[in-house]
XYZ file of C-alpha atoms in Angstrom:
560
model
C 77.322 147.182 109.894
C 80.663 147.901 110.150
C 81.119 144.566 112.311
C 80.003 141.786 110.073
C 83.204 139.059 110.301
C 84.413 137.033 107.303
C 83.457 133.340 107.555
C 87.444 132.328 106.500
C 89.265 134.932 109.076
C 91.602 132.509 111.214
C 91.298 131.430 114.628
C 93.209 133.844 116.986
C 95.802 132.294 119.673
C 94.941 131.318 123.305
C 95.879 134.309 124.926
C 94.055 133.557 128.238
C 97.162 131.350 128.474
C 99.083 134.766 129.175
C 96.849 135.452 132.772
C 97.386 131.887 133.745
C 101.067 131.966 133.385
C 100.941 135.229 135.154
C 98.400 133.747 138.030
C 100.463 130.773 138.725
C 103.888 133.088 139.592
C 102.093 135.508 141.626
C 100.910 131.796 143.942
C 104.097 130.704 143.524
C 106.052 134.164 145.373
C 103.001 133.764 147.605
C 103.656 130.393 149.009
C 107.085 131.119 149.824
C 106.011 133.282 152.353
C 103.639 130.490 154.112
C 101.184 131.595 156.617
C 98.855 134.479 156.632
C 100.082 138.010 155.591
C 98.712 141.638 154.452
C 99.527 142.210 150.658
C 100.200 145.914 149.712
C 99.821 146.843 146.311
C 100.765 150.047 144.208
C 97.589 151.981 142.613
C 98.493 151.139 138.852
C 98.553 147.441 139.497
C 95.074 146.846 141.295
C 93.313 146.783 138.186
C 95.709 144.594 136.636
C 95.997 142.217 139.562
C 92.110 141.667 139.859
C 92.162 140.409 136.393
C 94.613 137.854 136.948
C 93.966 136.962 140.515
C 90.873 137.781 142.263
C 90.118 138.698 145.991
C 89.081 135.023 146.702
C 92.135 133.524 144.590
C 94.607 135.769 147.058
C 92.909 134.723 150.519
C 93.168 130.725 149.337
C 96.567 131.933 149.776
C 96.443 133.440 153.214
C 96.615 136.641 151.905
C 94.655 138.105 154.780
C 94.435 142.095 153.863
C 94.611 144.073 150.604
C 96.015 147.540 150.898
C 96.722 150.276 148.420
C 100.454 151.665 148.952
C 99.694 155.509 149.613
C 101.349 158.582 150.875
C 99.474 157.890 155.019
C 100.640 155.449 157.571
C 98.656 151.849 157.692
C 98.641 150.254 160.484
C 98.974 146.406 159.895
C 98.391 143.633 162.603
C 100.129 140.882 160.174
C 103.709 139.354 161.022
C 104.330 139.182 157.194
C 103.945 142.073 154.602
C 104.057 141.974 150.777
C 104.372 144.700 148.982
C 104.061 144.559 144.943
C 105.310 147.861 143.293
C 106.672 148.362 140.095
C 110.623 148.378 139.765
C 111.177 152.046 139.728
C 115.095 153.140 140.952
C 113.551 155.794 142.896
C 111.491 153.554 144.753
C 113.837 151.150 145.247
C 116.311 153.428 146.861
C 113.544 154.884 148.794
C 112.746 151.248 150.079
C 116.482 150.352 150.780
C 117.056 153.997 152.868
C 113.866 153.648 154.896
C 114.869 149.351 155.575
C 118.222 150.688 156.775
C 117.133 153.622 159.001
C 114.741 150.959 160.319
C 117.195 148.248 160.952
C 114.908 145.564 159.087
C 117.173 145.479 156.066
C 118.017 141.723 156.432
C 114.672 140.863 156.789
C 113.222 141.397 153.623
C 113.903 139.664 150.465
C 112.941 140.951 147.123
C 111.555 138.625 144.327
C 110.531 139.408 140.676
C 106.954 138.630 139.672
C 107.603 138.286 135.503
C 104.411 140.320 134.401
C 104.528 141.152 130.846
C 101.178 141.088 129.145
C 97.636 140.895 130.131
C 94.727 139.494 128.115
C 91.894 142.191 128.151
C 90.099 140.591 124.803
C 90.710 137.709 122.383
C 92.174 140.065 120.213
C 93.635 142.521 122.876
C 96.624 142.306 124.832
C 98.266 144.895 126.578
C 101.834 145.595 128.793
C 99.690 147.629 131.032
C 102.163 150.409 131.136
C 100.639 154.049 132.133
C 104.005 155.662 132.558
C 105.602 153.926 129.482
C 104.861 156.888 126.938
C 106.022 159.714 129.112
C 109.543 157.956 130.598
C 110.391 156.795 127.023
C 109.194 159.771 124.686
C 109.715 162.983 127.098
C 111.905 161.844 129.592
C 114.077 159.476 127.787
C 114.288 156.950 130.385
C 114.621 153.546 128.014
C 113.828 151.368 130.945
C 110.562 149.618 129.668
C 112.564 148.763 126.949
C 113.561 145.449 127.786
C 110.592 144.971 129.534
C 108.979 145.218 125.527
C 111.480 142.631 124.106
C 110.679 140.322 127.265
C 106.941 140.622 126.023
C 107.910 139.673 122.703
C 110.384 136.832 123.892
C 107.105 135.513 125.426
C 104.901 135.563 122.676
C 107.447 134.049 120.959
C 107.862 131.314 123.082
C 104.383 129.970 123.854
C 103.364 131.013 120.161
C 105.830 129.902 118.212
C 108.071 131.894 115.560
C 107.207 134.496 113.703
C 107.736 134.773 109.810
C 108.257 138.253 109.599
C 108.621 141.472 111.972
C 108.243 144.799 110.680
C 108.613 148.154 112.971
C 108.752 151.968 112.433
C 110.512 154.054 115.354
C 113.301 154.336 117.640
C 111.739 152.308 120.330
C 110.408 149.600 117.981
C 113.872 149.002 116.995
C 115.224 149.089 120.345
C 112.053 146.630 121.218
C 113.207 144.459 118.575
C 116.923 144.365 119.390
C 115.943 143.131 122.946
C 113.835 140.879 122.111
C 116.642 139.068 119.506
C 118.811 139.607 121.895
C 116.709 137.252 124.413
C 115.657 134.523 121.487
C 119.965 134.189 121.322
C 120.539 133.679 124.731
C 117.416 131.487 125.337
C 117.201 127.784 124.341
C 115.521 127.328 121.130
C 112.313 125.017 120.733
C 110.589 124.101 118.274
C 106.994 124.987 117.978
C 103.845 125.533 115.552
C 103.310 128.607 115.092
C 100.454 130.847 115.819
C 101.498 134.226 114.884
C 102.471 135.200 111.695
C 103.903 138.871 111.352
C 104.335 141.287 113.747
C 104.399 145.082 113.082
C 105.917 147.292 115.886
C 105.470 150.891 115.884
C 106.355 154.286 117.650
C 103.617 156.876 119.230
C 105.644 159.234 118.006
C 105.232 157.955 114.707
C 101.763 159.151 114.744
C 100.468 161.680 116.992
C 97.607 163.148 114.923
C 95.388 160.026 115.311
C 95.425 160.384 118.909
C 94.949 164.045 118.703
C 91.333 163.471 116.646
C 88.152 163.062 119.079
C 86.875 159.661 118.991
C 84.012 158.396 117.371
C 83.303 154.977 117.447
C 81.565 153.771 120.319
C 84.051 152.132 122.404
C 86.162 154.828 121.932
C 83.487 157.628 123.085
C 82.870 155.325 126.239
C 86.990 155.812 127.147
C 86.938 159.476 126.666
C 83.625 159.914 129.164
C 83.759 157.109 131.235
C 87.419 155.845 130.964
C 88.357 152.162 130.451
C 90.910 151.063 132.586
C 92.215 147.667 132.336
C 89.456 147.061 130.456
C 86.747 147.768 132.844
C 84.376 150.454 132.776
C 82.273 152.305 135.856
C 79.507 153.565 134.865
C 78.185 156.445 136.731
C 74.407 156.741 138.544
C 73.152 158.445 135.752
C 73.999 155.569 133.197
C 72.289 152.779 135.555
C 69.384 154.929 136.571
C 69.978 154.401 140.470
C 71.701 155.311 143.201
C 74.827 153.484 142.677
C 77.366 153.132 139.840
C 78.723 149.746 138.205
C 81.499 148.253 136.953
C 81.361 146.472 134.045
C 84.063 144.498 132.314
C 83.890 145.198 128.107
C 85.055 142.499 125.743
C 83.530 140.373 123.325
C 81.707 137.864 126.267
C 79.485 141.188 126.453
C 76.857 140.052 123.222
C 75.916 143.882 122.794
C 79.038 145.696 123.488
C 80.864 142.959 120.877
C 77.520 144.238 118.545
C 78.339 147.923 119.062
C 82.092 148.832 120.062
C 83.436 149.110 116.414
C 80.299 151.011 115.210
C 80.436 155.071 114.336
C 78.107 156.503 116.696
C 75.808 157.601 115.405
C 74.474 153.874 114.273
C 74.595 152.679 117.747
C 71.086 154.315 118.843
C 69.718 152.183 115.559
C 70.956 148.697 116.658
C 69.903 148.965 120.332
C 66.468 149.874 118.771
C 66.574 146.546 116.973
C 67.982 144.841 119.401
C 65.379 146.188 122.369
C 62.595 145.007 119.987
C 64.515 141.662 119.308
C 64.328 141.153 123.288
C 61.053 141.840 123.540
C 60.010 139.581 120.901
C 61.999 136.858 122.524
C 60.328 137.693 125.919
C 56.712 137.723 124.349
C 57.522 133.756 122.883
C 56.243 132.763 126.598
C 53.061 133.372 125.603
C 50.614 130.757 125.281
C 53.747 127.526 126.362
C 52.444 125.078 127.957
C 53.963 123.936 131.441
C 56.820 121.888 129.481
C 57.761 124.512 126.996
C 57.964 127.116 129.927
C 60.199 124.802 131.695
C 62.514 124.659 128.801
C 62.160 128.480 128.676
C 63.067 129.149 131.780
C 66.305 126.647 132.177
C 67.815 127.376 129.087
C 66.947 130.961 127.748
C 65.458 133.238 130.534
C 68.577 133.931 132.165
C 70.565 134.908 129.340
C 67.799 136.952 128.401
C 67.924 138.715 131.836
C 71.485 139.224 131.089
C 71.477 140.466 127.516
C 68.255 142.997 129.266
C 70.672 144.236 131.968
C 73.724 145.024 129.309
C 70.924 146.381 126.734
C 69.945 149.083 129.337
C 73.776 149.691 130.629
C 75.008 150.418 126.947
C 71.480 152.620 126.317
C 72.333 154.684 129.090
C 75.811 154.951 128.492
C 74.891 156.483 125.035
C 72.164 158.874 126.326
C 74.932 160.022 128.489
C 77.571 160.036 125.659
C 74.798 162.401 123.309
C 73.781 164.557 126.308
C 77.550 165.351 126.514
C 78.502 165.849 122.980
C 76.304 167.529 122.753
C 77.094 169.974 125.299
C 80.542 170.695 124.386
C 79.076 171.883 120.908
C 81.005 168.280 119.438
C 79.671 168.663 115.920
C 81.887 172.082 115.663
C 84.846 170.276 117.348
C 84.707 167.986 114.711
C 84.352 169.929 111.809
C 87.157 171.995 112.911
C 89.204 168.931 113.229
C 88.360 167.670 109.822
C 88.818 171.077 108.457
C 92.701 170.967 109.798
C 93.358 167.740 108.670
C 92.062 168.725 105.170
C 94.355 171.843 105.554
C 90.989 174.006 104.503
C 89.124 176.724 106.228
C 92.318 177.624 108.560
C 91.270 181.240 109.490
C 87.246 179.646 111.015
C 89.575 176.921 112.523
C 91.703 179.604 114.253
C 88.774 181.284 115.314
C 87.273 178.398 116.452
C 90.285 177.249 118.691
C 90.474 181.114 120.024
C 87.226 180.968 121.513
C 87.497 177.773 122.877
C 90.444 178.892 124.609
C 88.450 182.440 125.871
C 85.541 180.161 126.718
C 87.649 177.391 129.076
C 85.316 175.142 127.714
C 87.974 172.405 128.159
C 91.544 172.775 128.536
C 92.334 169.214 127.487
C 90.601 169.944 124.007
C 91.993 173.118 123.703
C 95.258 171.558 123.860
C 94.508 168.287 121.315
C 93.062 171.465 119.468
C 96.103 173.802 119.230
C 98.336 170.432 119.097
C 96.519 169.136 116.031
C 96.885 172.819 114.592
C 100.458 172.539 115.196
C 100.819 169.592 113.656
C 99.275 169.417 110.566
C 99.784 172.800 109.428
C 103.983 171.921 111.367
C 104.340 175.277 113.445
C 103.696 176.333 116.945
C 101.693 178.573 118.094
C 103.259 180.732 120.842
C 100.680 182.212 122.895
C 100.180 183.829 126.512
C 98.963 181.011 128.889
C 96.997 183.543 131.087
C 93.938 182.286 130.371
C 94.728 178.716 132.095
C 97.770 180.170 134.421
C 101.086 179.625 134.668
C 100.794 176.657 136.697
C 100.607 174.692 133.193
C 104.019 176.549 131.829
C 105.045 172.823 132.670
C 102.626 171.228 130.241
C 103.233 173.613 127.120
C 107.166 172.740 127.757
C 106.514 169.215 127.692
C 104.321 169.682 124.235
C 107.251 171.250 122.604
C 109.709 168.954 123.700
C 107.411 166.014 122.373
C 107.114 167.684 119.430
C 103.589 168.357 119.725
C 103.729 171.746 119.340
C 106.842 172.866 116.828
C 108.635 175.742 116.860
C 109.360 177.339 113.255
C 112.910 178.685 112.284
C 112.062 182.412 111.046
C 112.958 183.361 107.216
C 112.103 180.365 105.336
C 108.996 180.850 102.720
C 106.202 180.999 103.739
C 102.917 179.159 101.571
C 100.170 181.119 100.597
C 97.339 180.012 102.940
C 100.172 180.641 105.810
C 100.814 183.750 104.561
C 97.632 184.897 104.609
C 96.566 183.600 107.925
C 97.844 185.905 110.349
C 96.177 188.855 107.997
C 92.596 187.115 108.673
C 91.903 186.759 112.017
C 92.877 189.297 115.219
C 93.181 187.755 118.569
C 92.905 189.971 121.813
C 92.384 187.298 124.337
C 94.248 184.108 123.548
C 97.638 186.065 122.958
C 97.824 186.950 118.861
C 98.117 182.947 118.269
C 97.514 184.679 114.872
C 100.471 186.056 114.552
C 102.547 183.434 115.933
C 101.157 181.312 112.922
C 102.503 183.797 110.782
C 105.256 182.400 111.362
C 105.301 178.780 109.941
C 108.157 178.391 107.981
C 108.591 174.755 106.758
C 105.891 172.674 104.454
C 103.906 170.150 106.900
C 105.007 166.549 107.006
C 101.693 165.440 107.790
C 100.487 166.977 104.398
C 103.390 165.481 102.284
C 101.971 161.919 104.314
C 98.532 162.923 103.856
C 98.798 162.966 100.000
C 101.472 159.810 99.436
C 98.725 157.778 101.241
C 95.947 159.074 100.465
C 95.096 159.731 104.504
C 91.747 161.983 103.600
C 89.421 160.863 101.209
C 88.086 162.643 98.505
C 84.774 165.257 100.250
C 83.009 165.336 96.659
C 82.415 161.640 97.306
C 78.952 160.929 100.289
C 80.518 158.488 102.519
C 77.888 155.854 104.021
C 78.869 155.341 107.633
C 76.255 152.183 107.505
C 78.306 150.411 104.877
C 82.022 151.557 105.358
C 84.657 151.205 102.999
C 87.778 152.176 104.041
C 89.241 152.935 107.422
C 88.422 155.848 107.374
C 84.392 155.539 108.922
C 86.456 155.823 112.596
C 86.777 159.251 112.004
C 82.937 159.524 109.770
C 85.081 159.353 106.572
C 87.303 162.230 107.225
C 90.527 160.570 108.038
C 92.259 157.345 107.574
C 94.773 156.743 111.019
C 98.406 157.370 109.756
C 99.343 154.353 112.291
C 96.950 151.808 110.420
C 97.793 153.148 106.836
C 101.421 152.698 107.561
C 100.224 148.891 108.653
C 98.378 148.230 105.699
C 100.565 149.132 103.624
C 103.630 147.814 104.648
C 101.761 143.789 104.713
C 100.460 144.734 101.366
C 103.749 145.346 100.130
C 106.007 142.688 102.204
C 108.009 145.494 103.269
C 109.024 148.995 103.118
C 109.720 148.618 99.384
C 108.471 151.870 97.390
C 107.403 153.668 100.649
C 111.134 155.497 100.880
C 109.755 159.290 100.890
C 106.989 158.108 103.239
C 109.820 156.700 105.643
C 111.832 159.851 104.943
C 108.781 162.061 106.035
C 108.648 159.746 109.518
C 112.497 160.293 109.834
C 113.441 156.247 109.135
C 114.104 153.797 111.603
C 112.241 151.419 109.537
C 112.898 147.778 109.108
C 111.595 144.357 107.732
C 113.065 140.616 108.583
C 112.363 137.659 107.572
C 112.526 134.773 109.899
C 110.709 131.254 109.380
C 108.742 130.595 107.070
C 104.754 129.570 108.077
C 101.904 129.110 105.916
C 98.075 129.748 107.765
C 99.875 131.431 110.571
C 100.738 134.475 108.171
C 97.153 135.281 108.252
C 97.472 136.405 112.326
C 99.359 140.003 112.472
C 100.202 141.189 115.897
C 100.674 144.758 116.153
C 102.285 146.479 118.703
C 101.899 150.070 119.728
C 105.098 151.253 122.055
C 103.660 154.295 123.797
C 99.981 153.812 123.684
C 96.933 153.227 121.420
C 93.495 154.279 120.781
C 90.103 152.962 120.927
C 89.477 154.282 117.104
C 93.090 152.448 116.085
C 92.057 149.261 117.151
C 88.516 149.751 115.476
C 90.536 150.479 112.367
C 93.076 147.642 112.507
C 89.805 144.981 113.197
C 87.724 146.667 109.673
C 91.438 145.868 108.299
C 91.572 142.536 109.268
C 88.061 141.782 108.068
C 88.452 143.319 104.585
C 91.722 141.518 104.240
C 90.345 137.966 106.290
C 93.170 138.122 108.781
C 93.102 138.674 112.190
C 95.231 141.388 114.208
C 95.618 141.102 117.912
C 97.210 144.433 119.336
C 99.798 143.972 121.627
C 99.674 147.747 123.491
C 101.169 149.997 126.051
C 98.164 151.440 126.834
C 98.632 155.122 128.425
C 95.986 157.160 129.639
């Protein structure tokens, strides 16, 4: 099982320490406004807020109504009114114009509520930022920036120093930078230290991981059901009744924790086992005697009726996972995928794509589809949008100016397989995309990358998705994560030292320092992703941690 733990892996920080922090300030603003009031909150933070303070937690605090802030009037009987949106200039000004028209702009005071990180695991813990990848990477807007360092000047603080920080990106640096900047200004304590290095990282850095379909469990889950904040609903057809249920996945959930690492298709094995397990358990009632069943029943019955509850949820979840797969004809999808990120088979790939796009199975995979394309063999593929409209001329501008999909400069050499390309396959309804691709110009970065690390393994060899070896089982053996490779590498190595053409190939902004000096505390690596992370990523960085017996909590911007 790709989830077996080493006995000597180190004992991750307290980061439920993080929510309480977070709890007590939101009390705190609360109180200064005694008596009862209505609290408005903005959509993106409801989640968010019920993990830190729930519904009961909020009315101990005379918070007497919870509304969402939408675009319809509310009407409130409360003398008082909170309202808890994020610090957006637009909204702000919006706020300030409508106070002033009103004639109520002396009456309300503003107040910062210091939310940097939420706990959503013991090894997870995200800014909760669904806007951070688009303001930062397409619209340039560097105003979660600080916010980034402030999350870092936290950790810092309650977990003492760390020995080294490594980072790859513009925004990693510009994290890091802030963050320094804060540690200067600050007063210095000392403190032991819980985190050892700490690897920051771009998106942008790598955009073909989160380009490849999932495939580990928790990661399929997110692409049908969605996570959000760490919570999942999960629709009638999961819970086999009329109603759907939330459900909160971390590790307190015994057969998620069993399961959410594991390639799919061994999932369907262990709930077997662990069905029969249950059973077995169950069956020990037979023949107690009136003490024994008393024992039974106080101390193992109920957890029993728990661990049967979460057994059927996750069965039903993955009956609804296969049904859909299977629909969307996944086992192509993800031989085409492994076929572009092995750079063979481009003209069936082509094809493939084409007909996807003529067949609307999915827009969304179209576009990881042509994206991936794009990227690994580094050209766009200009195409008429008439088969989704031009109401998404918006979209393909927004790929291109993320780099997502790359326009070639015309005359440089072409390679052979390009060369040929556009000769193999004729396109009538997705507009020539063939001969668009005729014409790449530049050799692909993300083969250059793929060969100095070694990104897909060797096809001659059978790879055993029971017994993984590499990180590479996330995607069934096709594909190692760029992201997690860099990682690896870089802690292997102390530092950037003999990766230079690797760095050149991600356009720099590397860097390594050194700060103080800590001996078990090296073993803990926080990495953080600044733009967003996958399900498959995190997978990848926990096999790492296992096979190397340390421990790597992800700080994340998660954006969905």
């Amino acid at each position: 099982m790709a989830n077996s733990a080493r006995r000597d892996s180190p004992e991750l920080p307290d980061f439920s320490l993080l929510k309480r922090l977070a709890r007590d300030q939101l009390i705190y603003l609360l109180e200064q406004l005694p008596g009862k009031k209505d609290l408005f909150i903005e959509a993106d933070l409801m989640s968010p807020l019920d993990r830190i303070a729930n519904v009961s937690t909020l009315k101990q605090h005379e918070v007497d109504k919870l509304y969402k802030v939408e675009y319809k009037p509310v009407v409130s009987t409360s003398d008082q009114l909170c309202f808890l949106i994020r610090p957006r200039i637009q909204t702000f000004y919006a706020c300030e114009a409508v106070l002033e028209e009103q004639g109520m702009f002396g009456d309300v005071t503003t107040d910062e509520w210091a939310f940097y990180l939420l706990p959503l695991d013991d090894d997870i813990i995200s800014l909760e930022l669904p806007e951070f990848f688009r303001d930062n990477f397409l619209a340039g807007d560097q105003r979660w920036m600080r916010t980034a360092g402030s999350a870092l000047h936290l950790l810092h603080s309650l977990y003492g120093p760390f020995s080294k920080v490594y980072g790859i990106g513009r925004y990693s640096k510009m994290a890091y930078e802030s963050w320094r900047e804060q540690v200067e200004q600050g007063e210095q304590r000392a403190r032991q230290a819980e985190i050892g290095n700490v690897f920051l990282i771009d998106r942008d850095v790598d955009f073909v991981t989160p380009l490849c379909s999932q495939v580990v469990y928790e990661g399929l889950v997110d692409d049908i059901f969605r996570i959000k904040c760490g919570c999942v609903e999960f629709s009638p057809d999961v819970t086999a009744s009329d109603k759907s249920v939330k459900v909160m996945l971390n590790s307190q959930d015994k057969v998620f924790n069993e399961i959410r690492n594991e390639h799919f298709s061994n999932v369907f094995g262990f709930l077997s086992q662990k069905a029969r397990n249950l059973q077995t358990a169950y069956d020990k009632r037979r023949g107690m005697d009136i003490k024994q069943m008393k024992t039974f029943v106080s101390e193992e019955l109920k957890g029993l009726k728990q661990e049967h509850r979460l057994l059927s949820l996750h069965i039903g979840a993955s009956e609804s996972i296969m049904k859909k797969k299977t629909k969307q004809d996944f086992q192509e999808l993800l031989k085409t995928e492994h076929s572009l990120l092995e750079g063979f088979e481009i003209r069936e790939c082509i094809s493939y794509i084409e007909e996807h796009i003529s067949r609307q199975v999915s827009m969304i995979e179209s576009l990881r589809l042509l994206c991936l394309l794009s990227i690994t063999e580094n050209g766009e593929l200009s195409f008429v949008t008439s088969n989704y409209g031009v109401d998404h001329l918006l979209t393909f501008s927004n790929l291109r100016q993320l780099g997502l999909l790359v326009e070639q400069q015309p005359g440089e050499t072409l390679t052979v397989m390009e060369s040929r390309v556009g000769k193999l396959v004729n396109d009538k309804t997705a507009g020539k995309l063939t001969d668009a691709f005729s014409s790449l110009a530049k050799k692909s970065n993300f083969r250059a990358l793929s060969r100095k690390l070694n990104l897909v393994p060797k096809s001659d060899e059978e790879y055993d998705l029971r017994v993984p070896r590499d990180m590479a089982y996330i995607f069934s053996g096709a594909y190692v994560p760029l992201s997690c490779k860099l990682i690896e590498q870089v802690l292997e190595r102390d530092g950037w030292t003999g990766l230079e053409e690797v760095t050149r190939l991600l356009n720099g902004n590397e860097f390594a320092v050194t700060g103080q000096i800590t001996s078990m505390s090296d073993r803990i690596i926080l990495v953080m992703f600044l733009g967003g992370c996958t399900f498959s990523e995190i997978s990848a960085l926990r096999f790492l941690g296992r096979e190397k017996g340390k421990h790597g909590p992800n700080g994340c911007s998660v954006s969905h």
